[in-house]
Coordinates of C-alpha atoms in Angstrom, one line a residue:
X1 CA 0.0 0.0 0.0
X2 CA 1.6 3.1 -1.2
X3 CA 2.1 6.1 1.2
X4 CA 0.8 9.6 0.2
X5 CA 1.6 12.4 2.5
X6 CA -0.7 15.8 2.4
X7 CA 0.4 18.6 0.9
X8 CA 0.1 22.0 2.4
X9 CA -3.2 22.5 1.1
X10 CA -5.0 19.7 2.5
X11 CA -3.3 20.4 5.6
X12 CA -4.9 23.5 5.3
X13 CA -8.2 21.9 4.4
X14 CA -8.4 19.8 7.0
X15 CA -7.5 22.2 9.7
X16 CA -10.5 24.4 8.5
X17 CA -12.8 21.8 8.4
X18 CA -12.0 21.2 12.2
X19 CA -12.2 24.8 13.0
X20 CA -8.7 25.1 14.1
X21 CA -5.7 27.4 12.6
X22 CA -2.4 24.6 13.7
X23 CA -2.4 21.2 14.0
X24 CA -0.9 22.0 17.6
X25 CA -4.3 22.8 19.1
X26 CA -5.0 19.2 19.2
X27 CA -2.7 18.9 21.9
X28 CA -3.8 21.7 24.0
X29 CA -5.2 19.8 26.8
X30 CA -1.8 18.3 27.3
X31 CA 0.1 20.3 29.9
X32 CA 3.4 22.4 28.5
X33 CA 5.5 20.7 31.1
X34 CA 4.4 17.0 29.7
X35 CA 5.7 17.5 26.7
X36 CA 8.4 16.1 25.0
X37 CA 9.7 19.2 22.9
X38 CA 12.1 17.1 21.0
X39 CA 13.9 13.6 21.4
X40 CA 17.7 13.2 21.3
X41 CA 18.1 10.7 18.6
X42 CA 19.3 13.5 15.9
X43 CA 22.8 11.5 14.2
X44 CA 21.9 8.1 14.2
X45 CA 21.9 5.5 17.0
X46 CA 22.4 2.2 16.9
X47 CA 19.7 -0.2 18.3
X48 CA 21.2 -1.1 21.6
X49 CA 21.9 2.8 21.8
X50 CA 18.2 3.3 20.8
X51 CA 17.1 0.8 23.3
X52 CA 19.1 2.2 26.6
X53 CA 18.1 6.0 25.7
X54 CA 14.3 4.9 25.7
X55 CA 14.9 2.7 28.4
X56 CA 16.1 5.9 30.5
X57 CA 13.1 7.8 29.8
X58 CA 10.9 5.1 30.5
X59 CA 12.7 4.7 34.2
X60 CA 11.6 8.1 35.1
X61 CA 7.7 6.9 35.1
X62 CA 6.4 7.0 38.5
X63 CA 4.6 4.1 39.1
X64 CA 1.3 4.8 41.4
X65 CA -1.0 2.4 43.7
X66 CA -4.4 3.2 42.5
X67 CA -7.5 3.5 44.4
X68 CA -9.7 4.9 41.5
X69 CA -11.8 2.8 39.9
X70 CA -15.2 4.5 38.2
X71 CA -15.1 2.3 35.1
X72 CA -11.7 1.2 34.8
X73 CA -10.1 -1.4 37.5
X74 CA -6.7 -2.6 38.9
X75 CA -7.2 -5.9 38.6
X76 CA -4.4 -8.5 38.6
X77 CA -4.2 -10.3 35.2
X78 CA -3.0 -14.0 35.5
X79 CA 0.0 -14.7 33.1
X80 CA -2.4 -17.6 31.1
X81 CA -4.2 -14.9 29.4
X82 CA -1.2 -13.3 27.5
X83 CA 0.4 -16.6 26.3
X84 CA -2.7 -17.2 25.0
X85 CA -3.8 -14.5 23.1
X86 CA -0.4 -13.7 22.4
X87 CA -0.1 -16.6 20.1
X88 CA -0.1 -15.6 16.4
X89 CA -3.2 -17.2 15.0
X90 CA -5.1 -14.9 17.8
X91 CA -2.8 -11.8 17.4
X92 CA -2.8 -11.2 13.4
X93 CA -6.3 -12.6 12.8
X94 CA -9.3 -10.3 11.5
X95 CA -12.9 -10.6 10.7
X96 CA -13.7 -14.3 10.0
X97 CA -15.5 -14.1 6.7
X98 CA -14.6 -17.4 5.4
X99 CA -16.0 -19.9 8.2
X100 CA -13.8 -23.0 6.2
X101 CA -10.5 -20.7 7.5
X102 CA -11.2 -19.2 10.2
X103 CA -12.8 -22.2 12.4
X104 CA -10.3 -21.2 15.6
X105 CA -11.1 -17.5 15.8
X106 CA -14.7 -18.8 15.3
X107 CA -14.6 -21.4 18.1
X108 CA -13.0 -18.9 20.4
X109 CA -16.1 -16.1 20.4
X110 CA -18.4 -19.0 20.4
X111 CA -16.8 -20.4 23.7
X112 CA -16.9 -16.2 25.0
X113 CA -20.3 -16.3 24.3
X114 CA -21.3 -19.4 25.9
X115 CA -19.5 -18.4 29.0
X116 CA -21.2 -14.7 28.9
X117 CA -24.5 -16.6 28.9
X118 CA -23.8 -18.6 31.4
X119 CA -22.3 -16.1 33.8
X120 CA -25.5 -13.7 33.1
X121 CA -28.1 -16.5 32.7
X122 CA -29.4 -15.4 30.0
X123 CA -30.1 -17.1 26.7
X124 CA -27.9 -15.8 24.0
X125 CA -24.8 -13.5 23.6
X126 CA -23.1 -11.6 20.3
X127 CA -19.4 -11.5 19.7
X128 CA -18.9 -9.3 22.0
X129 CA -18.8 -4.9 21.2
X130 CA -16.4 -2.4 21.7
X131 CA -16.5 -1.4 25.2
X132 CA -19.6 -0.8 28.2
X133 CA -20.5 2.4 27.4
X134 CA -21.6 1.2 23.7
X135 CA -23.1 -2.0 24.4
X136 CA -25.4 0.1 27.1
X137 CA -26.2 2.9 24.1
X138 CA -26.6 -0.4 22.1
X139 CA -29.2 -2.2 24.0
X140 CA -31.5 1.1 24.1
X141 CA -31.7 1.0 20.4
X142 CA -32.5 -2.8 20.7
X143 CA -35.4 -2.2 22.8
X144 CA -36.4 0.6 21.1
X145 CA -36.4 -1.6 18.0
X146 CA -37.9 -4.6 19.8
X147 CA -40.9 -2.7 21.2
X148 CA -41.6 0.1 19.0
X149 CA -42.1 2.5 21.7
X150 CA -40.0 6.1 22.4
X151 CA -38.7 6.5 25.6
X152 CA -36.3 5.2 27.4
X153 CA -35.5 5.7 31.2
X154 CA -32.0 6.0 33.0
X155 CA -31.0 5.8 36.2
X156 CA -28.4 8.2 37.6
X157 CA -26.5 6.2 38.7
X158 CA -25.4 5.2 35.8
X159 CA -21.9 5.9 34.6
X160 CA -22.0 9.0 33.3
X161 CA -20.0 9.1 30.2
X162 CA -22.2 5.9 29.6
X163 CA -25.2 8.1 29.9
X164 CA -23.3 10.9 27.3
X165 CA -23.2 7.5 24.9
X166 CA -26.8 7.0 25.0
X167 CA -27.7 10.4 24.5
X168 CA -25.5 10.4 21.8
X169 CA -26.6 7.1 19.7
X170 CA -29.9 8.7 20.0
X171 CA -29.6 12.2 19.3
X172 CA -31.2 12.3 16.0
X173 CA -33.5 9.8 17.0
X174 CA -37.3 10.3 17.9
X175 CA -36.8 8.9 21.2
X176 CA -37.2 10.7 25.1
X177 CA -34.5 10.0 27.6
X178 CA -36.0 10.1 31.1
X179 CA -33.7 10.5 33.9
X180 CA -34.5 8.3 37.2
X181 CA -32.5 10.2 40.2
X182 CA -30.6 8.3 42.4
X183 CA -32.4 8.4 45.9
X184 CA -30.3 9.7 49.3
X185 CA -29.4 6.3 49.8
X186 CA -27.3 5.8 46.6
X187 CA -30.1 4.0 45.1
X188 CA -33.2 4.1 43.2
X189 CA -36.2 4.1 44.6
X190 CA -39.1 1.8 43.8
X191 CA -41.5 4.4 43.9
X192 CA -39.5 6.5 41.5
X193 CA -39.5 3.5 38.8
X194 CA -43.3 3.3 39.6
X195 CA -43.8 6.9 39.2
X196 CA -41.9 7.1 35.5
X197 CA -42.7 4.3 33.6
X198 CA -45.5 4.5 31.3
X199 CA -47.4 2.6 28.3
X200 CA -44.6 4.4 25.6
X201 CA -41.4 3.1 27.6
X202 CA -39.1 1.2 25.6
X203 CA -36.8 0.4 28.3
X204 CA -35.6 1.0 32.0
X205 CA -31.5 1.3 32.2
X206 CA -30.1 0.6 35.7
X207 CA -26.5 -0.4 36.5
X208 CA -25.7 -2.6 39.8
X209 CA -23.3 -2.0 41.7
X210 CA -24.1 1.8 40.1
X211 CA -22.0 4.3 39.6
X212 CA -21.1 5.1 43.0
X213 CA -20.1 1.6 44.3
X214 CA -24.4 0.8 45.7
X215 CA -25.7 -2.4 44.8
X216 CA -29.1 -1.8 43.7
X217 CA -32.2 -4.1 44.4
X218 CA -32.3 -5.2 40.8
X219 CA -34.9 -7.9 42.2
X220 CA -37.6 -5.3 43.2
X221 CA -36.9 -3.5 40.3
X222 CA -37.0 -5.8 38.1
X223 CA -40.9 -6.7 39.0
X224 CA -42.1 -3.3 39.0
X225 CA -40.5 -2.8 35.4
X226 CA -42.1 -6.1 34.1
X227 CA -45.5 -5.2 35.2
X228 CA -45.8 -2.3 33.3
X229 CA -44.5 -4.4 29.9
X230 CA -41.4 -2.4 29.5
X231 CA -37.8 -4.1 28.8
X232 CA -35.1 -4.0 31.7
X233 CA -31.6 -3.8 30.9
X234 CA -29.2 -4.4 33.1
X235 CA -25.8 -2.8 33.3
X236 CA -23.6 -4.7 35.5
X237 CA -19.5 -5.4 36.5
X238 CA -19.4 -9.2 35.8
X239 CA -17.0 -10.0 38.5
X240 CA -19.5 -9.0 40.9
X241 CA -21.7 -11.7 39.5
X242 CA -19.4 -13.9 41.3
X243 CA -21.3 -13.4 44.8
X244 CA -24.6 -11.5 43.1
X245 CA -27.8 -12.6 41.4
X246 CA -27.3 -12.5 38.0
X247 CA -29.2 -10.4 35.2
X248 CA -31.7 -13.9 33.9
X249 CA -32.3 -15.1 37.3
X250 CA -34.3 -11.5 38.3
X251 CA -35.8 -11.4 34.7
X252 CA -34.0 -8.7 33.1
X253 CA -34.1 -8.9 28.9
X254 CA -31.0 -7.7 28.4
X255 CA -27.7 -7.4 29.7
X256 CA -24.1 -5.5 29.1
X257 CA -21.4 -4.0 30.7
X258 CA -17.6 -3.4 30.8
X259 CA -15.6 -6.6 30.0
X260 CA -12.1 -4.8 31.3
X261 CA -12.2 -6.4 34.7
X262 CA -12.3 -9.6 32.9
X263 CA -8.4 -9.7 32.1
X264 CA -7.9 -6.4 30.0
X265 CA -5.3 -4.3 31.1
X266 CA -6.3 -0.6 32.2
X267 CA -4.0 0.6 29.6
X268 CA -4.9 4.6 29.9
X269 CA -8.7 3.5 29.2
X270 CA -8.7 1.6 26.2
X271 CA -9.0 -1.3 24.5
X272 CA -11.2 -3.0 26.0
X273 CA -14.6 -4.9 25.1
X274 CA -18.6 -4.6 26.3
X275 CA -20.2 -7.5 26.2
X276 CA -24.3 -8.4 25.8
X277 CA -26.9 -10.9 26.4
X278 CA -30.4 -11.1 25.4
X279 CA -33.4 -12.9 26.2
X280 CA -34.0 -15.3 23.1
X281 CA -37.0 -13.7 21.8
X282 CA -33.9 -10.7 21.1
X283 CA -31.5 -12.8 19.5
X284 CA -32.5 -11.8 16.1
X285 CA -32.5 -8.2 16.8
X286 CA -28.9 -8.1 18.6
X287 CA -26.2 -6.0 16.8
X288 CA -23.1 -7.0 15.5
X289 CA -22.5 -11.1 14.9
X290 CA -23.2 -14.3 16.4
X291 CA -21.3 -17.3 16.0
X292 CA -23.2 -20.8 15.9
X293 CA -22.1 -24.7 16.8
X294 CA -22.6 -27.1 14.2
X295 CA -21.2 -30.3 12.2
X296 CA -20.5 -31.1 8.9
X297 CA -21.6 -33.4 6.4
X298 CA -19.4 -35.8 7.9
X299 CA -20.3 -35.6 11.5
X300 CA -17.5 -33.4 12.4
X301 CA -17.8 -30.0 15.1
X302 CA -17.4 -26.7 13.3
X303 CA -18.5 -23.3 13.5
X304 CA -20.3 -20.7 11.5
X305 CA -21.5 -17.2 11.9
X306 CA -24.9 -17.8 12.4
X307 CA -26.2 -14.0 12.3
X308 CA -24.4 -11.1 10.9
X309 CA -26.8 -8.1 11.0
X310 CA -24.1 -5.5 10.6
X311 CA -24.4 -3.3 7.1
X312 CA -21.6 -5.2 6.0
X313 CA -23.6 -8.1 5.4
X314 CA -27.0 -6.8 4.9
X315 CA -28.3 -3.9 3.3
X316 CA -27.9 -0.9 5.3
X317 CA -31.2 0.1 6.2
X318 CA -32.1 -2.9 7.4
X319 CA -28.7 -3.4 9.7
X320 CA -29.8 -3.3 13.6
X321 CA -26.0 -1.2 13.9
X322 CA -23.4 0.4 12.0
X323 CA -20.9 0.8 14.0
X324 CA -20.9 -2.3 16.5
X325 CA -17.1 -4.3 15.3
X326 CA -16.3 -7.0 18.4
X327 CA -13.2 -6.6 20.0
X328 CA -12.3 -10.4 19.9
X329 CA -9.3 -10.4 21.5
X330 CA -10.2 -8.5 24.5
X331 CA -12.9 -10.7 24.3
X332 CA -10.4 -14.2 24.3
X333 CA -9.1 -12.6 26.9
X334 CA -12.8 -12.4 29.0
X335 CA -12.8 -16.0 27.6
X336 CA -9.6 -17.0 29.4
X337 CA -10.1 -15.2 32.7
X338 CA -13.5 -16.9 33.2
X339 CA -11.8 -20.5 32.1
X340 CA -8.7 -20.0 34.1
X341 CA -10.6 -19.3 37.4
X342 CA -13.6 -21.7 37.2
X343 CA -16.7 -21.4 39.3
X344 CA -15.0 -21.5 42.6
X345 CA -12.2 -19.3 41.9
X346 CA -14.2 -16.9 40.5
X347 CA -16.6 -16.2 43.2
X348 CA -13.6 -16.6 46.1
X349 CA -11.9 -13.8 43.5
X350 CA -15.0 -11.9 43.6
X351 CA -15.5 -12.4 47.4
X352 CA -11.8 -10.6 47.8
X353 CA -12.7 -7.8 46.0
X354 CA -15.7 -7.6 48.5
X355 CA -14.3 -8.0 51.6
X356 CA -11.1 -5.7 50.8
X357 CA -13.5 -2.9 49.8
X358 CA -15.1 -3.1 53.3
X359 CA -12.3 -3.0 55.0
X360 CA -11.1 -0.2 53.4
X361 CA -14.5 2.0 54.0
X362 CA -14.6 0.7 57.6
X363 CA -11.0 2.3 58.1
X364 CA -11.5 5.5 56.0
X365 CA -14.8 6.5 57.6
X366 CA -13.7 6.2 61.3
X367 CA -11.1 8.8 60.4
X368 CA -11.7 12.5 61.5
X369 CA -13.5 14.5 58.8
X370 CA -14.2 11.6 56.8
X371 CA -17.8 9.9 56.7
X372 CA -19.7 7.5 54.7
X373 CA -21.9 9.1 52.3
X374 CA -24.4 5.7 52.2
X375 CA -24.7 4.3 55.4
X376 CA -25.7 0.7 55.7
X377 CA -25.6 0.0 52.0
X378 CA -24.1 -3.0 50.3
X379 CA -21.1 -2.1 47.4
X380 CA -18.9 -3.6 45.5
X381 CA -15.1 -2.5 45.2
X382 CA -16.2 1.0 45.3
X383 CA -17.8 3.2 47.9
X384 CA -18.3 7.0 48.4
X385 CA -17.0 9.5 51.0
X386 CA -17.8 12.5 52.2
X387 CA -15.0 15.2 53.6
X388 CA -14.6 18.3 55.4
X389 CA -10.7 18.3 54.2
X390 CA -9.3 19.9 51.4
X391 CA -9.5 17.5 48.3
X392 CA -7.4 18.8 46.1
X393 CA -4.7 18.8 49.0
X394 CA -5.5 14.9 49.5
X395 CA -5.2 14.5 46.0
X396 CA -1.7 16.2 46.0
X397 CA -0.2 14.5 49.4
X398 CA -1.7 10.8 47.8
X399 CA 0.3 11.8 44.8
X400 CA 3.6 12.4 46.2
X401 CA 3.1 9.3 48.2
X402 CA 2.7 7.8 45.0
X403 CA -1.0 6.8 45.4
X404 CA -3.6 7.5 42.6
X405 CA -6.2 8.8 45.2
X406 CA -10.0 8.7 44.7
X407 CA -12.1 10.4 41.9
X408 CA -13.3 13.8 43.4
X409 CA -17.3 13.7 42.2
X410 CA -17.5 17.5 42.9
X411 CA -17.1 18.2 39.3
X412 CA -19.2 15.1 38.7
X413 CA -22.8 15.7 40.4
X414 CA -23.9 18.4 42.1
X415 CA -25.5 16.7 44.7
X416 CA -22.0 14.6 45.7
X417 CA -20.2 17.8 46.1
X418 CA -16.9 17.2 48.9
X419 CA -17.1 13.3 47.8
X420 CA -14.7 11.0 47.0
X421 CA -15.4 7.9 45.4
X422 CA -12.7 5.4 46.4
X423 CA -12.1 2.0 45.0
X424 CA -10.5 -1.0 46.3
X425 CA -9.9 -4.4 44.4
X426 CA -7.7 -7.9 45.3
X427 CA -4.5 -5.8 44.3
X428 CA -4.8 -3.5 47.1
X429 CA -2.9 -4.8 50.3
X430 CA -3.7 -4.6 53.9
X431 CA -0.8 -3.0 54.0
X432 CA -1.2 -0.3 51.3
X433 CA -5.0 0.4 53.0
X434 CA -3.1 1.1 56.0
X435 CA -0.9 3.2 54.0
X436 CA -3.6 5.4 52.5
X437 CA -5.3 5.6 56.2
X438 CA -2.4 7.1 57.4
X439 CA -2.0 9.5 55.0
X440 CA -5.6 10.4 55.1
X441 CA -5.3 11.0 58.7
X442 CA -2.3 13.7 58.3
X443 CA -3.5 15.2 55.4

């Protein structure tokens, strides 16, 4: 593929067309101080030379203990999942058009999709999509496709760049986004669901554990949402379905989330995969592909791509998304984690992540000028906290103790102003909890 530079006048083109007047606006939001105003390889270097001069600027990264969670985890990846999707039929492989050559990369999402349905109990799962926040906008245009209505409800506490997608995916649509406020207890309310759903709701969106670490009664919601015929999707963290009820067994229809936790790295936010499930009467509305079991005329196991609704492979009106690609080998990777730690070790894993997060609130919230925002509420590796202290000074003494403190959700919701929402996963130690107490206390 040959390489054509741009002139000077589609430079300028471009630049116009974006509204800028030098390509160095883009990086505006970088600070002056982070950047690198030139690197010393000017002469020539040979690669060992190349290799120790990076290696010098690399040692100068300050490596932090995080505490921050609010989409994207610490967890600890086992070394399985990298020798196995390292491994070059996984690595270099793309779309699997032709099933006859591609029959590994095809068995591998159909195994991720058995184990998504079996860890959300529900009935049928795609290839997987390209990270929580666009499954979630995703499964509000399945329901609105699904039930021909126009409105679609969303809890607050909901992540809120998730709830930025949505609005997004249906900006030029027809349909009204309702918000359903999160209640002083973290959670929504019954009555508030009760209140707000109505003959034309497509859909009710709640997440659980929500936004701010609170476990929602998905159970209680669930049944007043089914009784008005509406569709419930449920946004969840699937390591929590470890130790909680899962999506099928309290009747949701559909169900997606954030597959990072599942043995992605954090890796500044990105790549990563969502995942969905559907009831079965869904199946054949889900976007992006679905990979089927079968055998062939001699008896043999193989594997097909049983639907492919993308406008690839149909004509584009009729496609149920445009832009839903799978990101298979995050995906793999979700595969692996769940295979590698079995049912047992994935609920004792899940059980850590629990019981470390308690501990952690239980330490925190004894501390002078620190004190629990939700009292008496069940969470899940997050939790929030209120302060009379400074936060941008405990943000600055964490970080010279070289500890990623909490997200500050001042700037986040009004009504969370002087909180800190602090996360704690199985990488955290008792002794790094300690460690954060401490500084806590003296800051």
């Amino acid at each position: 593929m040959d390489y054509t530079p741009q002139n000077q006048k589609d430079k300028k083109k471009m630049l116009e067309t974006i509204g800028i007047d030098d390509a160095n606006e883009l990086f505006d939001t970088i600070p002056k101080d982070l950047r690198a105003k030139k690197l010393n390889v000017s002469g020539g270097k040979t690669e060992q030379e190349l290799l120790n001069y990076f290696s010098e600027i690399a040692s100068e990264n300050k490596v932090l203990i995080s505490f921050r969670g609010a989409g994207i985890y610490d967890h600890y990846i086992p070394s399985l999942i990298g020798e196995v999707i390292g491994r070059s039929e996984f690595w270099t492989a793309y779309t699997p058009y032709q099933a006859e050559a591609s029959q590994g990369t095809l068995q591998s999402i159909f195994e991720y999709q058995s184990l998504i349905c079996a860890l959300t109990r529900l009935d049928t799962s795609n290839a997987s999509l390209y990270d929580g926040a666009t499954a979630t906008a995703e499964a509000a245009l399945l329901a609105l496709r699904a039930s021909r209505k126009n409105k679609i409800l969303i809890s607050q506490g909901l992540h809120p760049e998730y709830i930025q997608t949505v609005k997004t995916y249906l900006e030029n649509s027809k349909a009204e986004i309702v918000a359903l406020n999160v209640s002083e207890n973290g959670a929504i309310e019954k009555d508030a669901v009760e209140g707000s759903v109505d003959d034309d709701t497509a859909a009710v969106i709640i997440q659980s554990p929500n936004f701010f670490g609170v476990v929602e009664d998905m159970q209680a919601l669930s049944a007043v949402i089914k009784s008005r015929n509406s569709l419930f999707v449920a946004v969840v963290n699937p390591l929590s379905l470890g130790i909680f009820m899962p999506p099928g067994e309290y009747k949701a229809d559909i169900a997606v989330g954030e597959g990072q936790v599942l043995g992605s790295t954090m890796s500044a936010g990105g790549a990563t995969f969502g995942f969905m499930s559907v009831k079965k009467a869904l199946e054949w509305k889900m976007p992006g592909r679905i990979v089927g079991q079968t055998t062939d005329k001699n008896g043999n196991r193989g594997f097909v791509l049983t639907l492919q609704s993308r406008e690839q492979h149909i004509r584009r009106e009729k496609a149920t998304s445009n832009i839903c690609t799978s990101a298979s080998l995050n995906a793999l990777a979700g595969c692996v984690f769940l295979s590698g730690w079995g049912n047992d070790g994935f609920k004792n894993l899940a059980e850590i992540n629990l019981s470390k997060a308690r501990y952690a609130f239980n330490k925190i919230k004894s501390l002078e000028g620190f004190k629990s925002k939700f009292e008496n509420k069940v969470f899940f590796n997050e939790f929030v906290i209120e302060t009379s202290k400074n936060i941008k000074k405990i943000q600055n003494v964490l970080l010279k103790n070289s500890i990623l403190g909490p997200l500050n959700l001042s700037g986040i919701n009004e009504n969370f102003k002087n909180c800190l929402l602090f996360c704690v996963t199985e990488q955290r130690t008792k002794a790094e909890i300690d460690r954060l107490t401490e500084i806590l206390a003296e800051a």
